[in-house]
Tab-separated table of C-alpha atoms in Angstrom:
chain	number	residue	atom	x	y	z
A	989	UNK	CA	-34.160	-24.806	-6.472
A	990	UNK	CA	-32.227	-21.635	-8.393
A	991	UNK	CA	-28.516	-20.777	-8.099
A	992	UNK	CA	-29.542	-17.346	-7.542
A	993	UNK	CA	-32.000	-17.982	-4.457
A	994	UNK	CA	-29.479	-20.406	-3.179
A	995	UNK	CA	-27.002	-17.605	-3.412
A	996	UNK	CA	-29.291	-15.163	-1.962
A	997	UNK	CA	-30.704	-16.976	1.300
A	998	UNK	CA	-26.684	-18.130	1.688
A	999	UNK	CA	-25.929	-14.079	2.159
A	1000	UNK	CA	-23.006	-14.230	-0.444
A	1001	UNK	CA	-21.843	-10.837	-2.109
A	1002	UNK	CA	-18.399	-10.288	-3.869
A	1003	UNK	CA	-15.907	-11.296	-1.060
A	1004	UNK	CA	-12.948	-9.633	-3.485
A	1005	UNK	CA	-14.355	-6.036	-4.507
A	1006	UNK	CA	-16.976	-3.138	-3.802
A	1007	UNK	CA	-19.446	-6.136	-2.316
A	1008	UNK	CA	-21.866	-6.580	-5.136
A	1009	UNK	CA	-24.560	-8.948	-4.224
A	1010	UNK	CA	-23.622	-12.485	-5.957
A	1011	UNK	CA	-27.421	-13.695	-6.707
A	1012	UNK	CA	-27.907	-10.192	-8.736
A	1013	UNK	CA	-24.430	-10.784	-10.527
A	1014	UNK	CA	-25.075	-13.807	-11.677
A	1015	UNK	CA	-28.907	-13.853	-12.611
A	1016	UNK	CA	-27.763	-13.428	-16.482
A	1017	UNK	CA	-26.867	-14.809	-19.284
A	1018	UNK	CA	-23.242	-15.100	-20.345
A	1019	UNK	CA	-20.851	-16.148	-22.426
A	1020	UNK	CA	-17.658	-16.207	-19.898
A	1021	UNK	CA	-17.623	-17.251	-16.499
A	1022	UNK	CA	-14.873	-16.003	-14.666
A	1023	UNK	CA	-12.402	-16.297	-11.590
A	1024	UNK	CA	-10.608	-13.981	-10.311
A	1025	UNK	CA	-7.548	-15.272	-8.209
A	1026	UNK	CA	-5.373	-12.733	-9.180
A	1027	UNK	CA	-4.931	-11.027	-5.964
A	1028	UNK	CA	-4.734	-7.105	-7.113
A	1029	UNK	CA	-3.024	-6.037	-3.950
A	1030	UNK	CA	0.718	-6.915	-2.937
A	1031	UNK	CA	1.000	-8.799	0.546
A	1032	UNK	CA	-2.403	-9.908	0.390
A	1033	UNK	CA	-2.445	-14.267	0.396
A	1034	UNK	CA	-6.254	-15.339	0.431
A	1035	UNK	CA	-6.927	-15.472	-2.727
A	1036	UNK	CA	-4.020	-17.496	-3.590
A	1037	UNK	CA	-4.385	-20.071	-0.088
A	1038	UNK	CA	-8.082	-20.223	-0.791
A	1039	UNK	CA	-7.190	-21.798	-4.456
A	1040	UNK	CA	-4.544	-23.877	-3.152
A	1041	UNK	CA	-6.685	-25.529	-0.462
A	1042	UNK	CA	-9.636	-25.521	-1.550
A	1043	UNK	CA	-9.311	-25.755	-5.280
A	1044	UNK	CA	-12.192	-28.489	-5.431
A	1045	UNK	CA	-14.598	-25.846	-4.294
A	1046	UNK	CA	-13.284	-22.817	-6.195
A	1047	UNK	CA	-13.787	-25.599	-9.379
A	1048	UNK	CA	-17.523	-26.513	-8.197
A	1049	UNK	CA	-18.425	-23.147	-7.806
A	1050	UNK	CA	-17.773	-22.152	-11.232
A	1051	UNK	CA	-18.764	-25.317	-12.942
A	1052	UNK	CA	-22.523	-24.222	-10.880
A	1053	UNK	CA	-22.175	-20.088	-12.388
A	1054	UNK	CA	-21.438	-21.749	-15.478
A	1055	UNK	CA	-24.695	-24.013	-15.398
A	1056	UNK	CA	-26.823	-21.308	-14.868
A	1057	UNK	CA	-25.709	-18.745	-17.105
A	1058	UNK	CA	-25.782	-21.103	-19.943
A	1059	UNK	CA	-21.921	-19.841	-20.342
A	1060	UNK	CA	-19.699	-21.572	-23.186
A	1061	UNK	CA	-16.489	-20.714	-20.869
A	1062	UNK	CA	-15.809	-20.857	-17.572
A	1063	UNK	CA	-11.993	-19.654	-17.116
A	1064	UNK	CA	-10.261	-19.593	-13.496
A	1065	UNK	CA	-7.795	-16.665	-13.998
A	1066	UNK	CA	-4.722	-16.753	-11.250
A	1067	UNK	CA	-1.210	-15.425	-11.651
A	1068	UNK	CA	1.452	-18.067	-12.697
A	1069	UNK	CA	4.052	-17.733	-10.056
A	1070	UNK	CA	1.074	-19.102	-7.653
A	1071	UNK	CA	2.411	-22.668	-7.763
A	1072	UNK	CA	1.136	-24.343	-4.919
A	1073	UNK	CA	-2.386	-22.962	-6.059
A	1074	UNK	CA	-1.736	-23.937	-10.118
A	1075	UNK	CA	-0.877	-27.265	-9.078
A	1076	UNK	CA	-3.803	-27.890	-6.609
A	1077	UNK	CA	-5.803	-26.535	-9.613
A	1078	UNK	CA	-4.432	-28.832	-12.302
A	1079	UNK	CA	-5.279	-31.780	-10.070
A	1080	UNK	CA	-8.412	-30.980	-9.912
A	1081	UNK	CA	-8.892	-30.528	-13.269
A	1082	UNK	CA	-7.024	-33.618	-14.705
A	1083	UNK	CA	-9.222	-34.721	-17.967
A	1084	UNK	CA	-12.050	-32.071	-17.410
A	1085	UNK	CA	-12.245	-29.803	-20.144
A	1086	UNK	CA	-15.378	-27.826	-19.222
A	1087	UNK	CA	-12.872	-25.192	-16.624
A	1088	UNK	CA	-9.768	-23.421	-18.366
A	1089	UNK	CA	-6.751	-21.837	-16.665
A	1090	UNK	CA	-5.330	-18.895	-17.572
A	1091	UNK	CA	-2.306	-17.746	-16.340
A	1092	UNK	CA	-0.987	-14.161	-15.897
A	1093	UNK	CA	1.979	-12.327	-15.262
A	1094	UNK	CA	2.929	-10.589	-12.019
A	1095	UNK	CA	1.869	-7.391	-13.127
A	1096	UNK	CA	-0.389	-4.719	-11.196
A	1097	UNK	CA	-3.016	-4.610	-11.080
A	1098	UNK	CA	-3.426	-7.762	-12.622
A	1099	UNK	CA	-6.396	-8.075	-10.395
A	1100	UNK	CA	-8.644	-5.563	-11.827
A	1101	UNK	CA	-11.886	-6.816	-13.402
A	1102	UNK	CA	-11.378	-5.258	-16.527
A	1103	UNK	CA	-7.544	-6.398	-16.864
A	1104	UNK	CA	-8.811	-9.675	-16.587
A	1105	UNK	CA	-11.863	-9.311	-19.003
A	1106	UNK	CA	-9.611	-8.111	-21.619
A	1107	UNK	CA	-6.720	-10.649	-21.023
A	1108	UNK	CA	-9.061	-13.344	-21.582
A	1109	UNK	CA	-11.720	-12.447	-24.274
A	1110	UNK	CA	-9.875	-9.371	-25.964
A	1111	UNK	CA	-12.816	-7.151	-24.894
A	1112	UNK	CA	-12.884	-4.040	-22.904
A	1113	UNK	CA	-15.898	-3.111	-21.072
A	1114	UNK	CA	-16.856	0.024	-21.808
A	1115	UNK	CA	-17.041	3.260	-19.169
A	1116	UNK	CA	-19.996	3.218	-17.189
A	1117	UNK	CA	-20.729	-0.577	-18.126
A	1118	UNK	CA	-20.103	-3.875	-16.389
A	1119	UNK	CA	-18.196	-7.109	-17.593
A	1120	UNK	CA	-21.602	-8.035	-18.779
A	1121	UNK	CA	-21.935	-5.699	-21.627
A	1122	UNK	CA	-19.215	-7.483	-23.441
A	1123	UNK	CA	-20.388	-11.070	-22.070
A	1124	UNK	CA	-18.463	-11.392	-19.206
A	1125	UNK	CA	-19.508	-12.552	-15.256
A	1126	UNK	CA	-16.641	-12.045	-12.952
A	1127	UNK	CA	-16.490	-13.585	-9.608
A	1128	UNK	CA	-13.911	-13.838	-6.889
A	1129	UNK	CA	-12.310	-17.294	-5.962
A	1130	UNK	CA	-13.438	-16.893	-2.780
A	1131	UNK	CA	-17.197	-16.177	-3.940
A	1132	UNK	CA	-17.413	-19.495	-5.592
A	1133	UNK	CA	-15.942	-21.243	-2.595
A	1134	UNK	CA	-18.879	-19.590	-1.038
A	1135	UNK	CA	-21.512	-20.513	-3.615
A	1136	UNK	CA	-20.127	-24.541	-3.340
A	1137	UNK	CA	-20.615	-24.038	0.461
A	1138	UNK	CA	-24.147	-22.241	-0.245
A	1139	UNK	CA	-25.141	-25.335	-2.484
A	1140	UNK	CA	-24.040	-27.752	0.781
A	1141	UNK	CA	-26.651	-25.360	2.629
A	1142	UNK	CA	-24.438	-23.268	4.479
A	1143	UNK	CA	-24.269	-19.395	4.978
A	1144	UNK	CA	-21.183	-16.714	4.541
A	1145	UNK	CA	-20.403	-16.356	8.686
A	1146	UNK	CA	-16.668	-16.353	7.619
A	1147	UNK	CA	-13.878	-14.891	6.201
A	1148	UNK	CA	-10.103	-15.617	5.234
A	1149	UNK	CA	-7.695	-12.455	6.165
A	1150	UNK	CA	-4.370	-11.944	5.716
A	1151	UNK	CA	-3.125	-9.935	8.451
A	1152	UNK	CA	0.757	-8.731	7.732
A	1153	UNK	CA	2.944	-5.956	7.867
A	1154	UNK	CA	4.674	-4.828	11.269
A	1155	UNK	CA	3.227	-7.124	13.080
A	1156	UNK	CA	5.334	-10.462	14.870
A	1157	UNK	CA	3.728	-13.076	13.041
A	1158	UNK	CA	2.173	-12.538	9.549
A	1159	UNK	CA	-0.810	-14.784	8.984
A	1160	UNK	CA	-3.539	-15.699	7.228
A	1161	UNK	CA	-6.743	-16.144	9.623
A	1162	UNK	CA	-10.412	-17.920	9.369
A	1163	UNK	CA	-12.545	-15.712	10.909
A	1164	UNK	CA	-16.299	-14.901	12.215
A	1165	UNK	CA	-17.599	-12.189	10.537
A	1166	UNK	CA	-17.982	-9.292	13.234
A	1167	UNK	CA	-14.967	-10.061	14.646
A	1168	UNK	CA	-13.063	-6.917	15.844
A	1169	UNK	CA	-9.675	-6.161	13.776
A	1170	UNK	CA	-8.124	-6.062	17.330
A	1171	UNK	CA	-8.350	-9.730	17.589
A	1172	UNK	CA	-6.594	-10.153	14.463
A	1173	UNK	CA	-3.945	-8.103	15.035
A	1174	UNK	CA	-3.807	-10.128	18.590
A	1175	UNK	CA	-3.643	-13.338	16.873
A	1176	UNK	CA	-1.135	-11.719	14.837
A	1177	UNK	CA	1.284	-11.388	17.903
A	1178	UNK	CA	0.639	-8.091	18.004
A	1179	UNK	CA	2.872	-5.108	16.254
A	1180	UNK	CA	6.388	-4.680	16.239
A	1181	UNK	CA	5.989	-0.566	16.597
A	1182	UNK	CA	3.374	1.895	16.712
A	1183	UNK	CA	1.163	1.304	13.671
A	1184	UNK	CA	-1.667	2.869	12.222
A	1185	UNK	CA	-3.721	0.260	9.874
A	1186	UNK	CA	-4.926	-0.274	6.439
A	1187	UNK	CA	-7.662	-2.254	5.698
A	1188	UNK	CA	-7.159	-4.013	2.216
A	1189	UNK	CA	-3.843	-3.889	0.606
A	1190	UNK	CA	-1.347	-0.850	0.525
A	1191	UNK	CA	-2.050	0.738	-2.685
A	1192	UNK	CA	-6.104	0.639	-1.981
A	1193	UNK	CA	-6.857	-0.245	1.214
A	1194	UNK	CA	-8.558	2.835	3.062
A	1195	UNK	CA	-6.125	4.058	6.575
A	1196	UNK	CA	-8.109	3.581	10.064
A	1197	UNK	CA	-6.534	4.710	13.291
A	1198	UNK	CA	-8.739	2.679	15.251
A	1199	UNK	CA	-9.198	-1.164	15.593
A	1200	UNK	CA	-12.335	-1.271	16.904
A	1201	UNK	CA	-13.911	-1.651	13.393
A	1202	UNK	CA	-15.287	-5.232	12.411
A	1203	UNK	CA	-14.387	-7.746	9.952
A	1204	UNK	CA	-16.923	-7.723	6.758
A	1205	UNK	CA	-17.318	-10.387	4.008
A	1206	UNK	CA	-15.664	-7.901	1.795
A	1207	UNK	CA	-12.244	-7.673	4.087
A	1208	UNK	CA	-9.087	-9.437	2.815
A	1209	UNK	CA	-6.487	-7.815	4.519
A	1210	UNK	CA	-5.428	-6.131	7.025
A	1211	UNK	CA	-1.840	-4.277	6.925
A	1212	UNK	CA	0.065	-2.981	10.223
A	1213	UNK	CA	2.310	0.388	8.731
A	1214	UNK	CA	4.379	2.430	11.612
A	1215	UNK	CA	3.547	5.703	11.799
A	1216	UNK	CA	6.052	7.282	10.465
A	1217	UNK	CA	5.851	4.997	7.208
A	1218	UNK	CA	5.706	7.736	4.202
A	1219	UNK	CA	2.863	5.244	2.592
A	1220	UNK	CA	0.522	6.496	5.251
A	1221	UNK	CA	1.605	10.422	4.420
A	1222	UNK	CA	0.933	9.605	0.920
A	1223	UNK	CA	-2.308	7.934	1.538
A	1224	UNK	CA	-3.539	10.795	3.245
A	1225	UNK	CA	-6.842	12.197	2.571
A	1226	UNK	CA	-5.733	15.553	2.336
A	1227	UNK	CA	-5.125	17.326	-1.227
A	1228	UNK	CA	-2.332	20.368	-1.184
A	1229	UNK	CA	-3.849	22.486	-4.396
A	1230	UNK	CA	-1.171	24.919	-3.838
A	1231	UNK	CA	1.581	21.781	-4.382
A	1232	UNK	CA	-0.039	20.731	-7.230
A	1233	UNK	CA	-0.112	24.284	-8.898
A	1234	UNK	CA	3.334	24.737	-8.296
A	1235	UNK	CA	4.534	21.354	-9.313
A	1236	UNK	CA	2.502	19.245	-11.755
A	1237	UNK	CA	4.497	20.163	-14.839
A	1238	UNK	CA	1.843	18.325	-16.845
A	1239	UNK	CA	4.286	15.643	-18.196
A	1240	UNK	CA	1.341	13.148	-18.448
A	1241	UNK	CA	3.322	9.948	-16.984
A	1242	UNK	CA	0.526	9.586	-15.152
A	1243	UNK	CA	-1.762	9.395	-18.236
A	1244	UNK	CA	0.221	7.269	-19.952
A	1245	UNK	CA	1.037	4.423	-17.445
A	1246	UNK	CA	-2.976	4.039	-16.514
A	1247	UNK	CA	-3.489	0.922	-17.267
A	1248	UNK	CA	-7.458	1.881	-17.701
A	1249	UNK	CA	-6.213	4.339	-20.238
A	1250	UNK	CA	-4.279	1.917	-22.239
A	1251	UNK	CA	-7.739	0.273	-22.639
A	1252	UNK	CA	-8.692	3.146	-24.797
A	1253	UNK	CA	-11.290	4.616	-21.737
A	1254	UNK	CA	-9.524	7.905	-21.787
A	1255	UNK	CA	-8.656	7.814	-18.162
A	1256	UNK	CA	-6.382	11.123	-18.320
A	1257	UNK	CA	-5.300	11.998	-14.449
A	1258	UNK	CA	-3.018	14.864	-16.084
A	1259	UNK	CA	-5.716	16.438	-17.101
A	1260	UNK	CA	-7.509	15.674	-13.770
A	1261	UNK	CA	-4.895	17.707	-11.860
A	1262	UNK	CA	-4.646	20.349	-14.313
A	1263	UNK	CA	-8.281	21.147	-14.059
A	1264	UNK	CA	-8.489	21.159	-9.958
A	1265	UNK	CA	-5.957	23.380	-9.950
A	1266	UNK	CA	-6.908	25.982	-12.205
A	1267	UNK	CA	-10.365	25.243	-13.427
A	1268	UNK	CA	-12.730	22.649	-14.318
A	1269	UNK	CA	-12.920	23.286	-18.052
A	1270	UNK	CA	-9.878	22.251	-18.124
A	1271	UNK	CA	-10.566	18.882	-18.180
A	1272	UNK	CA	-11.896	18.731	-21.534
A	1273	UNK	CA	-14.596	15.240	-21.655
A	1274	UNK	CA	-14.580	14.068	-18.232
A	1275	UNK	CA	-16.235	11.095	-18.631
A	1276	UNK	CA	-13.448	8.779	-18.455
A	1277	UNK	CA	-12.803	9.559	-14.981
A	1278	UNK	CA	-15.436	7.278	-14.287
A	1279	UNK	CA	-13.404	4.370	-15.801
A	1280	UNK	CA	-10.728	5.208	-12.888
A	1281	UNK	CA	-10.764	2.232	-10.884
A	1282	UNK	CA	-8.379	4.147	-7.875
A	1283	UNK	CA	-5.630	1.540	-8.342
A	1284	UNK	CA	-3.135	3.985	-7.569
A	1285	UNK	CA	-0.390	3.714	-10.303
A	1286	UNK	CA	-0.314	7.133	-11.177
A	1287	UNK	CA	0.405	7.925	-7.500
A	1288	UNK	CA	2.372	5.163	-6.352
A	1289	UNK	CA	4.092	4.814	-9.526
A	1290	UNK	CA	3.924	7.426	-12.456
A	1291	UNK	CA	4.248	10.267	-10.888
A	1292	UNK	CA	7.845	11.421	-10.041
A	1293	UNK	CA	6.781	14.724	-7.532
A	1294	UNK	CA	5.290	12.815	-5.140
A	1295	UNK	CA	1.636	14.434	-6.090
A	1296	UNK	CA	-1.342	12.098	-5.666
A	1297	UNK	CA	-3.349	12.404	-9.409
A	1298	UNK	CA	-5.363	8.817	-7.689
A	1299	UNK	CA	-7.016	11.343	-5.313
A	1300	UNK	CA	-7.870	13.928	-7.311
A	1301	UNK	CA	-9.529	11.223	-9.713
A	1302	UNK	CA	-11.773	10.048	-6.848
A	1303	UNK	CA	-12.050	13.482	-5.839
A	1304	UNK	CA	-13.515	14.784	-9.422
A	1305	UNK	CA	-15.323	11.480	-9.585
A	1306	UNK	CA	-17.318	11.830	-6.144
A	1307	UNK	CA	-18.346	15.612	-7.091
A	1308	UNK	CA	-19.799	14.598	-9.995
A	1309	UNK	CA	-21.567	11.748	-8.834
A	1310	UNK	CA	-23.167	14.443	-5.268
A	1311	UNK	CA	-24.535	16.543	-8.467
A	1312	UNK	CA	-26.435	13.346	-10.639
A	1313	UNK	CA	-23.726	12.982	-12.976
A	1314	UNK	CA	-23.609	10.088	-14.484
A	1315	UNK	CA	-21.051	7.997	-16.655
A	1316	UNK	CA	-21.895	7.401	-20.535
A	1317	UNK	CA	-21.367	4.107	-21.500
A	1318	UNK	CA	-18.513	4.267	-24.480
A	1319	UNK	CA	-15.247	3.297	-25.173
A	1320	UNK	CA	-12.760	6.207	-26.967
A	1321	UNK	CA	-10.299	4.197	-28.928
A	1322	UNK	CA	-8.476	1.231	-29.475
A	1323	UNK	CA	-6.102	-0.631	-26.777
A	1324	UNK	CA	-2.735	0.731	-26.591
A	1325	UNK	CA	-0.408	-1.058	-28.658
A	1326	UNK	CA	2.423	-0.871	-26.067
A	1327	UNK	CA	0.226	-2.299	-23.152
A	1328	UNK	CA	2.503	-4.940	-22.581
A	1329	UNK	CA	5.374	-3.127	-22.317
A	1330	UNK	CA	3.252	-0.695	-19.359
A	1331	UNK	CA	2.522	-3.440	-16.885
A	1332	UNK	CA	4.117	-2.499	-14.031
A	1333	UNK	CA	5.827	-5.622	-12.357
A	1334	UNK	CA	4.525	-6.319	-8.626
A	1335	UNK	CA	7.413	-6.743	-6.881
A	1336	UNK	CA	8.872	-3.295	-8.809
A	1337	UNK	CA	5.548	-1.588	-6.682
A	1338	UNK	CA	5.920	-3.438	-3.560
A	1339	UNK	CA	9.769	-1.302	-3.661
A	1340	UNK	CA	8.056	1.813	-4.649
A	1341	UNK	CA	5.604	1.437	-1.666
A	1342	UNK	CA	8.307	1.026	0.612
A	1343	UNK	CA	7.080	-2.221	2.103
A	1344	UNK	CA	9.393	-4.640	0.397
A	1345	UNK	CA	10.224	-6.025	4.035
A	1346	UNK	CA	6.525	-7.151	4.482
A	1347	UNK	CA	6.363	-9.020	1.385
A	1348	UNK	CA	6.914	-12.085	3.381
A	1349	UNK	CA	4.693	-15.834	3.467
A	1350	UNK	CA	1.585	-15.407	5.593
A	1351	UNK	CA	0.583	-19.215	6.407
A	1352	UNK	CA	-3.041	-20.206	6.484
A	1353	UNK	CA	-4.538	-20.924	9.955
A	1354	UNK	CA	-7.541	-22.955	8.802
A	1355	UNK	CA	-9.043	-23.179	12.756
A	1356	UNK	CA	-11.466	-20.625	12.919
A	1357	UNK	CA	-10.771	-17.647	15.153
A	1358	UNK	CA	-13.162	-17.898	18.385
A	1359	UNK	CA	-14.601	-14.745	20.155
A	1360	UNK	CA	-17.220	-13.672	22.171
A	1361	UNK	CA	-18.429	-10.495	20.447
A	1362	UNK	CA	-19.343	-9.915	17.186
A	1363	UNK	CA	-20.857	-6.678	15.055
A	1364	UNK	CA	-22.916	-7.624	12.296
A	1365	UNK	CA	-21.997	-4.448	9.917
A	1366	UNK	CA	-25.732	-4.127	7.998
A	1367	UNK	CA	-23.783	-2.075	5.008
A	1368	UNK	CA	-21.165	-4.085	3.332
A	1369	UNK	CA	-21.084	-3.501	-0.004
A	1370	UNK	CA	-23.239	-2.228	-3.020
A	1371	UNK	CA	-26.596	-1.373	-2.195
A	1372	UNK	CA	-29.375	-0.521	0.727
A	1373	UNK	CA	-28.357	-1.694	4.286
A	1374	UNK	CA	-29.999	-4.848	5.768
A	1375	UNK	CA	-33.151	-4.849	7.652
A	1376	UNK	CA	-32.576	-6.371	11.262
A	1377	UNK	CA	-35.168	-9.274	11.603
A	1378	UNK	CA	-33.567	-9.361	16.002
A	1379	UNK	CA	-34.165	-7.440	18.365
A	1380	UNK	CA	-31.649	-6.401	21.697
A	1381	UNK	CA	-32.163	-9.711	24.021
A	1382	UNK	CA	-32.839	-12.141	21.323
A	1383	UNK	CA	-31.178	-15.518	21.782
A	1384	UNK	CA	-30.103	-16.055	18.097
A	1385	UNK	CA	-27.837	-19.299	16.594
A	1386	UNK	CA	-24.870	-19.214	14.220
A	1387	UNK	CA	-25.762	-19.187	11.132
A	1388	UNK	CA	-29.656	-17.714	11.800
A	1389	UNK	CA	-30.876	-14.830	9.819
A	1390	UNK	CA	-30.582	-11.993	11.686
A	1391	UNK	CA	-31.226	-9.117	8.749
A	1392	UNK	CA	-32.729	-9.453	5.323
A	1393	UNK	CA	-32.342	-7.446	2.285
A	1394	UNK	CA	-34.820	-4.426	2.513
A	1395	UNK	CA	-38.098	-4.756	0.199
A	1396	UNK	CA	-37.241	-3.902	-3.599
A	1397	UNK	CA	-33.701	-2.843	-2.684
A	1398	UNK	CA	-30.621	-4.047	-3.849
A	1399	UNK	CA	-28.816	-5.634	-1.159
A	1400	UNK	CA	-27.566	-8.617	0.768
A	1401	UNK	CA	-28.837	-11.203	3.564
A	1402	UNK	CA	-27.017	-11.263	7.058
A	1403	UNK	CA	-26.750	-14.286	9.574
A	1404	UNK	CA	-24.689	-14.745	12.901
A	1405	UNK	CA	-21.845	-15.634	12.908
A	1406	UNK	CA	-21.749	-16.793	16.354
A	1407	UNK	CA	-24.597	-18.087	18.576
A	1408	UNK	CA	-25.544	-15.675	21.666
A	1409	UNK	CA	-27.328	-12.678	22.761
A	1410	UNK	CA	-28.225	-9.821	20.829
A	1411	UNK	CA	-26.945	-6.801	22.502
A	1412	UNK	CA	-27.697	-3.829	20.894
A	1413	UNK	CA	-29.306	-3.496	17.331
A	1414	UNK	CA	-28.345	0.157	15.578
A	1415	UNK	CA	-28.916	1.400	12.112
A	1416	UNK	CA	-25.305	0.251	11.111
A	1417	UNK	CA	-24.790	-2.852	12.828
A	1418	UNK	CA	-26.049	-5.823	15.303
A	1419	UNK	CA	-24.056	-6.964	18.325
A	1420	UNK	CA	-23.985	-10.470	19.319
A	1421	UNK	CA	-22.488	-11.667	22.589
A	1422	UNK	CA	-22.155	-15.170	24.029
A	1423	UNK	CA	-23.111	-16.228	27.035
A	1424	UNK	CA	-20.626	-15.382	29.903
A	1425	UNK	CA	-18.950	-19.343	31.074
């Protein structure tokens, strides 16, 4: 059976990013297969722990993708200071020459897939393009573990999630897909003070004020952040145009520090700031906006005035997309000769974010967290919502297919993460409850 079908039937999508259906991503010919274990966001621990404890499965997964795509090179990319993960992978790869390790410096955003592609291949993914445009396929290490499990006949019904921030016991949990975020916070001992929450990491994650949200196949982190913490204010969606007009001096530090601009992709946040305040014509060539990865360095690190260039970039990107404007594939110039000097150490970013006190170990607990109710979201990433194959009142078993890919659409299959009874089917999710004891 072809690997793409095995992966499709298992319901695998990208575990560490936008959630692109993996069976589509790997159904190609490539020169490089790259495993992304860099764990882009500070405070999260999932990728490094997956590599430490499941090194053999990471290697088995990347080997399978390498063979299926006909790739010449298979490279596992992780930060050099992930010592235990490096040790585990080297032990698995002892005397092997078909998979390499590429050790990255501890900079942000090393986990950005375009940074990884450039680090390994020396090639730049064009604006509006994909790594495949330069011969590469990039998979998160958890995705590769899921591929190895799929080869053994298993479905994606669990997820590893780091729970950190202002909780009593920071921890990385193995949880059923669809479990509520509240149950994760409870498993971490609860919060130490009133908090709002970030799903994901402190830089690119989204802020929520409720925990009545289910874990998806892409959830990698949940951070409790005290309600008075300045990070929450910085991440507020509110844009103050008067402040931008009054304060932004066009110093261009945001552009100078932009990692995508340093790759020659014409990402210029300072021009975006000028244009949103004074007129879109001042943007010039807007195509570079589409290369913004929303890493937030311009906001959290570069701007000396507390403005939000990254939010302005995302606002303009969304506005252009809503008008049907699409990116042109293009690389504008040479890679910045000072790129190495512009890499921001993760430790300095953590200090700027004001979360140094939360940069602590979050030990992995491999025993699955139990729950009596899950809500399986029908859209967990890129593509169309999955189509329910069950109805209210149906009895389902763990691993059973409950939602399929919409006909002729990009999407992913969904499976029951617990055994029980379907108690709700909406346009957004399928709810399953265990029988009362």
